[in-house]
Tab-separated table of C-alpha atoms and ligand atoms in Angstrom:
chain	number	residue	atom	x	y	z
A	116	MET	CA	27.477	23.684	7.039
A	117	ARG	CA	26.969	20.215	4.148
A	118	LYS	CA	23.897	18.372	5.013
A	119	PRO	CA	24.315	14.808	5.994
A	120	LYS	CA	23.160	12.610	3.101
A	121	VAL	CA	20.337	10.012	3.650
A	122	ALA	CA	19.398	6.995	2.778
A	123	VAL	CA	16.209	5.808	3.664
A	124	LEU	CA	14.948	1.937	4.431
A	125	GLY	CA	11.315	1.678	3.607
A	126	LEU	CA	8.399	3.590	1.447
A	127	GLY	CA	5.593	3.290	3.185
A	128	ILE	CA	3.924	6.205	4.674
A	129	ALA	CA	6.909	7.034	6.849
A	130	GLY	CA	9.436	6.517	5.038
A	131	SER	CA	7.761	8.107	2.306
A	132	SER	CA	7.193	11.139	4.477
A	133	ILE	CA	10.625	11.872	5.305
A	134	ALA	CA	12.494	10.925	1.361
A	135	ALA	CA	10.016	13.273	1.009
A	136	THR	CA	9.768	16.270	2.962
A	137	LEU	CA	14.345	16.361	4.026
A	138	ALA	CA	14.726	15.787	-0.158
A	139	THR	CA	12.782	19.329	-0.194
A	140	ARG	CA	15.243	20.916	2.578
A	141	GLY	CA	18.314	19.864	0.522
A	142	TYR	CA	19.698	16.843	2.513
A	143	SER	CA	19.926	14.301	0.087
A	144	VAL	CA	18.786	10.938	0.156
A	145	VAL	CA	17.902	8.826	-1.519
A	146	ALA	CA	15.471	5.494	-0.834
A	147	PHE	CA	14.734	1.897	-1.161
A	148	GLU	CA	11.743	-0.083	-1.153
A	149	GLN	CA	11.887	-4.175	-1.568
A	150	PHE	CA	8.724	-4.359	-3.069
A	151	VAL	CA	6.798	-1.718	-6.722
A	152	PRO	CA	5.389	1.147	-6.153
A	153	LEU	CA	1.828	1.728	-4.145
A	154	HIS	CA	2.494	-2.168	-2.912
A	155	GLU	CA	-0.269	-3.687	-0.845
A	156	ARG	CA	2.497	-6.023	1.758
A	157	GLY	CA	2.175	-3.287	4.156
A	158	SER	CA	0.228	-0.884	6.404
A	159	SER	CA	0.525	1.827	4.477
A	160	HIS	CA	-1.626	1.130	1.330
A	161	GLY	CA	-5.541	1.520	0.717
A	162	ASP	CA	-8.104	4.425	-0.143
A	163	THR	CA	-8.191	6.112	3.041
A	164	ARG	CA	-7.677	6.462	6.690
A	165	ILE	CA	-9.153	7.847	9.768
A	166	PHE	CA	-7.908	11.443	10.569
A	167	ARG	CA	-8.595	12.193	14.530
A	168	ARG	CA	-7.814	16.100	15.066
A	169	VAL	CA	-8.199	15.681	19.056
A	170	PRO	CA	-6.784	11.729	18.651
A	171	HIS	CA	-8.195	9.952	22.231
A	172	GLU	CA	-4.495	7.876	22.471
A	173	GLY	CA	-3.033	11.073	24.325
A	174	ALA	CA	-1.610	14.097	24.475
A	175	VAL	CA	1.797	13.945	22.475
A	176	TYR	CA	-0.558	12.616	20.261
A	177	VAL	CA	-2.383	15.870	19.643
A	178	GLU	CA	-0.159	18.248	19.604
A	179	LEU	CA	1.561	15.692	16.939
A	180	ALA	CA	-2.313	16.234	15.286
A	181	GLU	CA	-2.445	19.415	15.524
A	182	ARG	CA	0.995	20.169	13.170
A	183	SER	CA	-0.719	17.117	10.974
A	184	TYR	CA	-3.739	19.659	10.136
A	185	GLU	CA	-1.683	22.665	8.923
A	186	GLY	CA	0.643	19.095	6.938
A	187	TRP	CA	-2.406	18.029	5.355
A	188	LYS	CA	-3.773	21.331	4.418
A	189	ARG	CA	-0.950	22.282	2.737
A	190	TRP	CA	-0.156	19.319	1.230
A	191	ASN	CA	-4.085	19.231	0.200
A	192	SER	CA	-3.307	22.889	-1.682
A	193	THR	CA	-0.187	21.315	-3.782
A	194	ALA	CA	-1.362	18.051	-4.082
A	195	GLN	CA	-3.290	16.590	-7.488
A	196	ALA	CA	-5.397	14.619	-5.803
A	197	GLN	CA	-7.858	15.364	-2.359
A	198	LEU	CA	-5.253	13.472	-0.001
A	199	PHE	CA	-7.705	14.748	2.993
A	200	TRP	CA	-10.694	15.561	3.461
A	201	GLU	CA	-12.868	17.797	6.204
A	202	CYS	CA	-16.282	15.177	6.587
A	203	GLY	CA	-15.545	15.442	10.567
A	204	GLY	CA	-15.530	12.626	12.442
A	205	ILE	CA	-16.833	10.765	16.293
A	206	ASP	CA	-15.361	8.952	19.241
A	207	ALA	CA	-18.914	7.155	20.634
A	208	GLY	CA	-18.745	4.840	23.200
A	209	PRO	CA	-21.431	3.417	26.593
A	210	ASP	CA	-20.770	6.417	29.262
A	211	GLY	CA	-17.754	5.378	31.273
A	212	SER	CA	-15.777	4.107	27.730
A	213	PRO	CA	-11.872	5.699	28.626
A	214	MET	CA	-12.070	6.056	25.017
A	215	VAL	CA	-14.673	9.230	24.452
A	216	GLN	CA	-14.374	10.602	27.498
A	217	ALA	CA	-9.943	10.660	26.317
A	218	ALA	CA	-11.850	12.458	23.870
A	219	GLU	CA	-13.409	14.935	25.550
A	220	SER	CA	-11.103	15.808	28.142
A	221	LEU	CA	-8.213	16.612	25.243
A	222	CYS	CA	-11.192	18.357	23.014
A	223	ARG	CA	-10.954	20.647	26.140
A	224	GLN	CA	-7.757	20.292	27.473
A	225	TYR	CA	-6.792	21.860	23.383
A	226	GLU	CA	-10.004	24.060	23.368
A	227	GLN	CA	-10.877	22.619	19.839
A	228	PRO	CA	-14.047	22.264	18.367
A	229	PHE	CA	-16.461	19.420	19.205
A	230	GLU	CA	-20.311	18.964	19.977
A	231	LEU	CA	-21.536	16.549	22.980
A	232	LEU	CA	-23.916	14.335	21.625
A	233	ASP	CA	-25.686	11.607	22.028
A	234	GLY	CA	-26.834	8.060	20.239
A	235	ARG	CA	-30.663	9.591	20.034
A	236	GLU	CA	-29.699	12.354	18.136
A	237	PHE	CA	-26.829	11.932	16.357
A	238	ASN	CA	-28.760	8.956	14.696
A	239	ARG	CA	-30.932	11.710	14.095
A	240	ARG	CA	-28.393	13.285	12.007
A	241	TYR	CA	-26.781	11.122	10.440
A	242	SER	CA	-30.151	8.869	10.063
A	243	TYR	CA	-27.984	5.536	8.734
A	244	PHE	CA	-26.169	5.349	11.976
A	245	ARG	CA	-27.910	3.241	14.602
A	246	LEU	CA	-26.156	3.857	17.226
A	247	PRO	CA	-27.375	3.068	20.770
A	248	ASP	CA	-29.805	6.174	22.360
A	249	ALA	CA	-27.525	6.395	25.325
A	250	TRP	CA	-24.361	6.204	24.395
A	251	ARG	CA	-21.657	8.734	23.946
A	252	VAL	CA	-20.561	11.032	21.073
A	253	VAL	CA	-18.293	13.252	20.679
A	254	TYR	CA	-18.007	14.231	17.419
A	255	GLN	CA	-15.267	17.030	15.793
A	256	PRO	CA	-16.090	18.647	12.450
A	257	ALA	CA	-11.826	18.922	11.669
A	258	SER	CA	-11.830	15.648	11.584
A	259	GLY	CA	-11.654	12.945	8.527
A	260	VAL	CA	-9.821	11.110	6.511
A	261	VAL	CA	-7.076	10.813	4.248
A	262	CYS	CA	-5.665	9.154	1.301
A	263	PRO	CA	-3.369	6.729	1.273
A	264	ASP	CA	-2.226	5.309	-2.196
A	265	ALA	CA	-2.455	9.042	-3.330
A	266	THR	CA	-0.386	10.851	-0.865
A	267	ARG	CA	2.289	8.141	-1.438
A	268	ALA	CA	2.211	9.266	-4.261
A	269	PHE	CA	2.419	12.593	-3.951
A	270	LEU	CA	5.124	12.332	-2.006
A	271	HIS	CA	7.250	10.879	-4.362
A	272	GLU	CA	6.762	12.621	-6.734
A	273	MET	CA	7.540	15.188	-4.169
A	274	ALA	CA	10.899	13.754	-3.251
A	275	ARG	CA	11.672	13.247	-7.055
A	276	ASN	CA	10.676	16.715	-7.619
A	277	ALA	CA	13.798	17.897	-4.858
A	278	GLY	CA	16.114	15.439	-5.831
A	279	ALA	CA	15.662	12.086	-4.075
A	280	ARG	CA	17.061	8.752	-5.040
A	281	LEU	CA	13.879	6.059	-4.335
A	282	VAL	CA	14.493	2.696	-5.798
A	283	HIS	CA	12.471	-0.434	-5.808
A	284	ASP	CA	12.166	-3.108	-6.395
A	285	ALA	CA	15.417	-2.973	-3.874
A	286	ARG	CA	15.344	-4.657	-0.847
A	287	ILE	CA	18.574	-3.695	1.362
A	288	LEU	CA	20.006	-7.434	2.209
A	289	ASP	CA	23.773	-5.740	4.314
A	290	ILE	CA	23.510	-3.273	6.905
A	291	VAL	CA	27.367	-2.235	7.898
A	292	ALA	CA	27.815	0.198	10.920
A	293	SER	CA	30.582	2.663	11.946
A	294	SER	CA	31.600	5.933	13.497
A	295	HIS	CA	32.465	7.336	9.466
A	296	GLY	CA	29.010	6.056	8.870
A	297	VAL	CA	27.053	3.761	7.056
A	298	ARG	CA	27.356	1.296	3.679
A	299	VAL	CA	24.131	-0.633	2.971
A	300	ARG	CA	23.542	-3.640	-0.223
A	301	THR	CA	21.034	-4.076	-1.931
A	302	ILE	CA	21.160	-6.520	-5.189
A	303	TYR	CA	22.549	-4.036	-7.400
A	304	GLU	CA	24.435	-1.330	-5.668
A	305	GLN	CA	25.931	-0.478	-2.594
A	306	VAL	CA	25.673	2.757	-0.747
A	307	ASP	CA	27.405	4.875	2.069
A	308	CYS	CA	25.717	7.406	3.657
A	309	ASP	CA	26.214	9.313	6.635
A	310	VAL	CA	22.084	8.054	8.560
A	311	LEU	CA	20.927	5.580	7.884
A	312	ILE	CA	16.691	6.194	8.665
A	313	VAL	CA	14.999	2.634	9.519
A	314	ALA	CA	11.085	3.240	8.310
A	315	ALA	CA	10.612	-0.658	8.180
A	316	GLY	CA	7.438	-1.074	9.102
A	317	SER	CA	6.678	-4.823	10.839
A	318	TRP	CA	10.028	-5.852	8.932
A	319	LEU	CA	11.848	-4.221	11.133
A	320	PRO	CA	12.546	-6.411	13.996
A	321	ARG	CA	13.989	-9.009	11.884
A	322	ILE	CA	15.964	-6.040	10.058
A	323	PHE	CA	17.986	-6.130	14.002
A	324	PRO	CA	17.825	-9.564	15.856
A	325	GLU	CA	20.523	-9.019	18.504
A	326	LEU	CA	17.940	-6.101	19.567
A	327	ARG	CA	14.457	-7.901	20.411
A	328	ILE	CA	12.431	-5.113	19.069
A	329	PRO	CA	9.076	-5.633	21.371
A	330	LEU	CA	7.317	-5.371	16.958
A	331	PHE	CA	4.994	-7.787	17.083
A	332	PRO	CA	2.896	-7.933	12.992
A	333	GLU	CA	-0.618	-9.024	13.498
A	334	ARG	CA	-3.334	-9.227	9.823
A	335	ARG	CA	-6.514	-7.285	10.251
A	336	VAL	CA	-8.821	-7.542	8.357
A	337	ILE	CA	-11.124	-5.007	6.619
A	338	ALA	CA	-14.518	-4.716	4.017
A	339	TRP	CA	-16.177	-2.520	2.110
A	340	TYR	CA	-20.295	-2.140	2.038
A	341	PRO	CA	-22.193	-0.843	-1.157
A	342	PHE	CA	-23.837	1.989	0.772
A	343	GLN	CA	-25.736	4.999	-0.363
A	344	CYS	CA	-25.676	8.139	1.601
A	345	PRO	CA	-29.420	9.213	2.118
A	346	ALA	CA	-30.009	13.607	0.478
A	347	GLY	CA	-28.330	16.195	1.991
A	348	SER	CA	-25.402	13.573	4.177
A	349	ALA	CA	-23.063	13.431	1.043
A	350	PHE	CA	-19.444	11.596	1.020
A	351	GLN	CA	-18.239	14.855	3.092
A	352	ARG	CA	-20.425	15.636	5.251
A	353	SER	CA	-20.038	11.749	6.554
A	354	PRO	CA	-17.971	12.202	9.446
A	355	ALA	CA	-15.832	9.180	10.473
A	356	PHE	CA	-16.571	6.903	13.547
A	357	VAL	CA	-14.433	5.120	16.417
A	358	PHE	CA	-16.673	3.057	18.522
A	359	ASP	CA	-15.785	1.291	21.793
A	360	SER	CA	-18.058	-1.082	21.870
A	361	GLY	CA	-16.908	-5.357	21.114
A	362	GLY	CA	-12.857	-4.193	20.750
A	363	GLY	CA	-12.995	-1.333	19.007
A	364	TRP	CA	-14.534	-0.794	15.482
A	365	TYR	CA	-13.362	2.167	13.255
A	366	GLY	CA	-14.631	3.104	9.712
A	367	MET	CA	-15.610	5.474	7.446
A	368	PRO	CA	-17.829	6.498	4.229
A	369	THR	CA	-15.410	6.394	1.410
A	370	PRO	CA	-14.684	8.166	-1.388
A	371	ASP	CA	-16.647	5.770	-4.251
A	372	GLY	CA	-19.750	5.821	-1.865
A	373	GLN	CA	-19.337	3.160	0.841
A	374	ILE	CA	-18.699	1.447	4.445
A	375	LYS	CA	-14.962	0.331	5.104
A	376	ILE	CA	-14.775	-1.539	7.861
A	377	GLY	CA	-12.735	-2.477	9.849
A	378	HIS	CA	-12.000	-4.523	13.745
A	379	ASP	CA	-9.232	-2.948	16.710
A	380	LYS	CA	-8.152	-6.015	16.996
A	381	HIS	CA	-9.596	-9.152	14.807
A	382	PHE	CA	-8.356	-12.064	16.078
A	383	ASN	CA	-4.714	-10.863	16.589
A	384	GLU	CA	-3.168	-13.144	14.718
A	385	PRO	CA	0.434	-13.496	14.673
A	386	ILE	CA	2.193	-13.654	10.824
A	387	ASP	CA	5.301	-13.330	9.396
A	388	PRO	CA	5.783	-9.578	7.343
A	389	GLU	CA	7.725	-12.280	4.283
A	390	VAL	CA	4.780	-14.560	4.112
A	391	PRO	CA	2.222	-12.712	2.082
A	392	VAL	CA	-1.043	-12.126	4.147
A	393	ARG	CA	-3.695	-15.487	3.742
A	394	ASP	CA	-7.242	-14.175	2.221
A	395	PRO	CA	-10.433	-13.424	4.175
A	396	ASP	CA	-12.877	-15.891	4.203
A	397	GLN	CA	-15.766	-16.392	5.650
A	398	ARG	CA	-15.965	-16.198	9.326
A	399	ASP	CA	-13.505	-12.637	9.197
A	400	ALA	CA	-16.339	-10.951	6.635
A	401	GLU	CA	-19.272	-12.295	9.660
A	402	LEU	CA	-16.861	-11.177	11.754
A	403	LEU	CA	-17.216	-7.133	10.635
A	404	SER	CA	-20.368	-7.632	8.937
A	405	ASP	CA	-21.134	-7.726	12.858
A	406	CYS	CA	-20.732	-3.270	12.945
A	407	ILE	CA	-22.440	-2.969	9.982
A	408	LYS	CA	-25.964	-5.341	11.529
A	409	GLN	CA	-25.387	-3.560	14.708
A	410	TYR	CA	-24.778	-0.234	14.494
A	411	PHE	CA	-26.350	1.258	10.553
A	412	ASN	CA	-29.345	1.515	9.285
A	413	GLY	CA	-30.218	0.363	5.917
A	414	VAL	CA	-26.788	-1.243	4.592
A	415	ASP	CA	-25.955	-4.088	2.846
A	416	ASN	CA	-24.226	-6.166	4.979
A	417	VAL	CA	-22.443	-7.924	2.886
A	418	PRO	CA	-19.248	-7.061	1.774
A	419	ALA	CA	-19.074	-5.346	-1.983
A	420	ALA	CA	-14.547	-6.270	-1.074
A	421	ILE	CA	-13.029	-7.311	0.876
A	422	LYS	CA	-9.062	-7.236	1.733
A	423	SER	CA	-6.032	-8.440	4.178
A	424	CYS	CA	-3.579	-6.165	5.363
A	425	ILE	CA	-0.518	-5.573	8.160
A	426	TYR	CA	-1.057	-4.011	12.090
A	427	THR	CA	2.272	-3.826	13.950
A	428	ASN	CA	2.219	-3.497	17.281
A	429	THR	CA	4.330	-2.717	19.748
A	430	THR	CA	2.723	-3.856	23.164
A	431	ASP	CA	1.944	-0.282	25.009
A	432	ARG	CA	0.941	0.904	21.676
A	433	HIS	CA	2.504	3.869	20.731
A	434	PHE	CA	5.196	4.103	18.162
A	435	LEU	CA	8.800	3.317	17.308
A	436	ILE	CA	11.258	6.460	16.521
A	437	ASP	CA	14.387	6.247	18.457
A	438	ARG	CA	18.435	5.659	17.175
A	439	HIS	CA	20.338	2.259	17.146
A	440	PRO	CA	21.327	1.490	21.069
A	441	ASP	CA	25.244	1.322	19.198
A	442	HIS	CA	25.195	2.529	16.167
A	443	LYS	CA	23.721	6.645	16.536
A	444	ASN	CA	23.739	6.905	12.395
A	445	ILE	CA	21.106	4.411	12.485
A	446	LEU	CA	18.011	6.089	13.273
A	447	PHE	CA	14.712	3.966	13.697
A	448	PHE	CA	10.923	4.678	12.027
A	449	SER	CA	7.580	2.746	13.284
A	450	CYS	CA	4.611	5.161	13.593
A	451	CYS	CA	3.382	1.831	13.683
A	452	SER	CA	0.161	-0.268	16.594
A	453	GLY	CA	-2.531	0.875	13.878
A	454	HIS	CA	-3.187	4.451	14.082
A	455	GLY	CA	0.090	6.709	13.218
A	456	PHE	CA	-1.056	7.699	8.955
A	457	LYS	CA	-2.853	9.703	10.042
A	458	TYR	CA	0.800	12.526	10.961
A	459	ALA	CA	2.831	11.618	7.644
A	460	PRO	CA	2.990	15.262	7.670
A	461	VAL	CA	5.554	15.446	10.588
A	462	TYR	CA	7.570	12.626	10.001
A	463	GLY	CA	10.271	14.393	8.062
A	464	GLU	CA	10.189	16.712	10.708
A	465	ILE	CA	10.684	14.547	13.634
A	466	ALA	CA	13.841	12.827	11.340
A	467	GLU	CA	15.150	16.341	10.702
A	468	SER	CA	14.985	17.278	14.802
A	469	MET	CA	17.210	13.671	14.852
A	470	LEU	CA	19.850	14.478	12.053
A	471	THR	CA	20.142	18.617	14.055
A	472	GLY	CA	20.035	17.326	17.501
A	473	ASN	CA	17.223	19.124	17.315
A	474	THR	CA	14.346	18.017	20.455
A	475	TRP	CA	10.443	17.876	19.887
A	476	SER	CA	8.494	17.710	22.914
A	477	GLY	CA	6.898	14.218	23.663
A	478	MET	CA	9.377	11.824	21.861
A	479	ASP	CA	10.992	10.120	24.616
A	480	LEU	CA	6.950	8.335	24.838
A	481	PHE	CA	8.782	7.288	21.320
A	482	GLN	CA	12.264	5.264	22.033
A	483	LEU	CA	12.375	2.107	22.604
A	484	ASP	CA	14.002	1.654	25.906
A	485	ARG	CA	10.852	3.660	27.713
A	486	ARG	CA	8.968	2.854	30.423
A	487	SER	CA	5.681	3.712	29.874
A	488	THR	CA	1.264	3.165	30.081
A	489	ALA	CA	-0.159	1.964	27.441
A	490	ILE	CA	-2.501	4.428	24.984
A	491	THR	CA	-6.079	5.750	25.239
A	492	ARG	CA	-7.420	2.861	23.382
A	493	PHE	CA	-10.693	0.708	22.298
A	494	SER	CA	-11.596	-0.768	25.572
A	495	ASP	CA	-11.192	-5.513	25.259
B	682	FAD	C1	-5.868	-2.234	8.501
B	682	FAD	C2	-5.450	-0.697	8.792
B	682	FAD	C3	-6.064	0.663	8.728
B	682	FAD	C4	-5.553	1.375	9.583
B	682	FAD	N1	-6.062	2.810	10.363
B	682	FAD	C5	-6.322	3.782	9.809
B	682	FAD	C6	-6.257	5.522	9.914
B	682	FAD	O1	-6.996	5.077	10.340
B	682	FAD	N2	-5.838	5.775	11.422
B	682	FAD	C7	-5.048	6.726	10.977
B	682	FAD	O2	-3.470	7.522	10.865
B	682	FAD	N3	-3.658	5.026	11.033
B	682	FAD	C8	-3.679	4.660	10.780
B	682	FAD	N4	-3.452	3.060	10.379
B	682	FAD	C9	-1.517	3.102	11.114
B	682	FAD	C10	-0.588	3.318	9.111
B	682	FAD	O3	-1.503	2.884	8.501
B	682	FAD	C11	0.207	2.681	9.616
B	682	FAD	O4	0.367	3.159	11.264
B	682	FAD	C12	1.423	3.342	8.957
B	682	FAD	O5	1.394	3.680	7.929
B	682	FAD	C13	2.846	2.253	9.487
B	682	FAD	O6	3.647	2.714	8.355
B	682	FAD	P1	5.214	2.460	8.226
B	682	FAD	O7	5.738	3.554	6.960
B	682	FAD	O8	5.526	2.434	9.650
B	682	FAD	O9	5.231	0.929	7.530
B	682	FAD	P2	4.857	0.471	5.792
B	682	FAD	O10	3.653	0.525	5.414
B	682	FAD	O11	4.994	-1.187	6.044
B	682	FAD	O12	5.810	0.346	5.199
B	682	FAD	C14	7.494	-0.692	5.582
B	682	FAD	C15	8.135	-0.176	4.228
B	682	FAD	O13	9.554	-1.164	4.963
B	682	FAD	C16	9.557	-1.977	3.397
B	682	FAD	N5	11.129	-3.080	3.559
B	682	FAD	C17	10.771	-3.082	4.623
B	682	FAD	N6	12.021	-4.250	4.724
B	682	FAD	C18	12.518	-3.572	3.538
B	682	FAD	C19	14.336	-3.494	3.663
B	682	FAD	N7	15.040	-4.749	3.844
B	682	FAD	N8	14.049	-3.265	2.080
B	682	FAD	C20	13.758	-2.221	1.497
B	682	FAD	N9	12.352	-1.972	1.737
B	682	FAD	C21	11.965	-2.700	2.937
B	682	FAD	C22	8.541	-2.378	3.190
B	682	FAD	O14	8.372	-3.394	1.775
B	682	FAD	C23	7.515	-1.334	3.486
B	682	FAD	O15	7.242	-0.825	2.313
B	682	FAD	C24	-3.873	1.070	9.331
B	682	FAD	C25	-3.605	0.287	9.531
B	682	FAD	C26	-3.894	-0.776	8.763
B	682	FAD	C27	-3.158	-2.173	8.102
């Protein structure tokens, strides 16, 4: 049977994974991105993201991470650059932290290797950390760091090698759906396809204003701090970290020898993705440097670099992956809410299951009209 012709809107991590996977599986794929390759206007750029092998967000994510873990290793074996470093990772926080409890109980439930430490023992092993002695620390050896820019470049090459047409600097301006297919238009061309997959990140609500899609783009800031790995704890063995304190810190050592820090809420500043995000200022640097001052030893608390970017949140912080309510040949694919990069290897497979009508367990949690409880995340 002929496979449908698929158009993909957006080449962030979701669109890039979907375009590459579907093209390698024999679909005819054309993908449009409004900006230049590897641009920094969405949420998928940069040097590093955390991969947590057993994510504390809930069971559905553990299953996505299970398959993604194999996918990252597979991609690592074929990519020119290293895309995934299995350097371990921790979820840490005060006794009673729901996030740390969830990490521990999901590791037990899924029989994944982990160690439960207190802050004092963890600091003894990694002397540049200064966690409170009584904190609980769930250490997972199979967690690590993935590399966004290198991954997108790898996926674009994979997609092109499999025959996909990737068109950059070409915003989709108009979408017309009928029972026969979907017609999309950029300023350069008009393309007819059987299915359109909209992986537009924070632009999704603007593309379908009539649906009032509940996605809320906010400004975030991340900073890099110079750091000399002490002997015996080189980058490859320095764990990524999330701390359930002060609203939620996260970070990781980066391949160029720095510590990168972000705050899950930052100042919760709503933004319009059409307007480039405001550059960081002193107040942003002070907020992020607080994490260095509180939880690290011997790390300079003046950032060497600092950048703004975008988080796109749903209210329950689950993803949004569904069909358009009136046009079944339009799919929405938003791996949003600040934790979606790590599952890149499975997005193409999920998209294919939606095209073929096969079910992928747990996806009802990502539907537009779901009634769900919020993910387990950092305490406020
Ligand atoms: C600071 C920060 C830290 C994070 N940390 C982690 C982490 O540690 N671990 C983790 O797993 N995840 C993390 N995430 C989350 C993850 O990076 C994002 O969830 C993910 O990158 C979102 O990808 P996306 O493809 O859905 O959206 P985007 O990256 O925003 O991509 C959407 C694309 O669509 C394009 N587009 C929009 N409209 C149009 C149009 N009309 N025509 C053509 N193109 C269009 C946009 O230009 C954009 O390129 C983090 C995110 C941020 C911002």
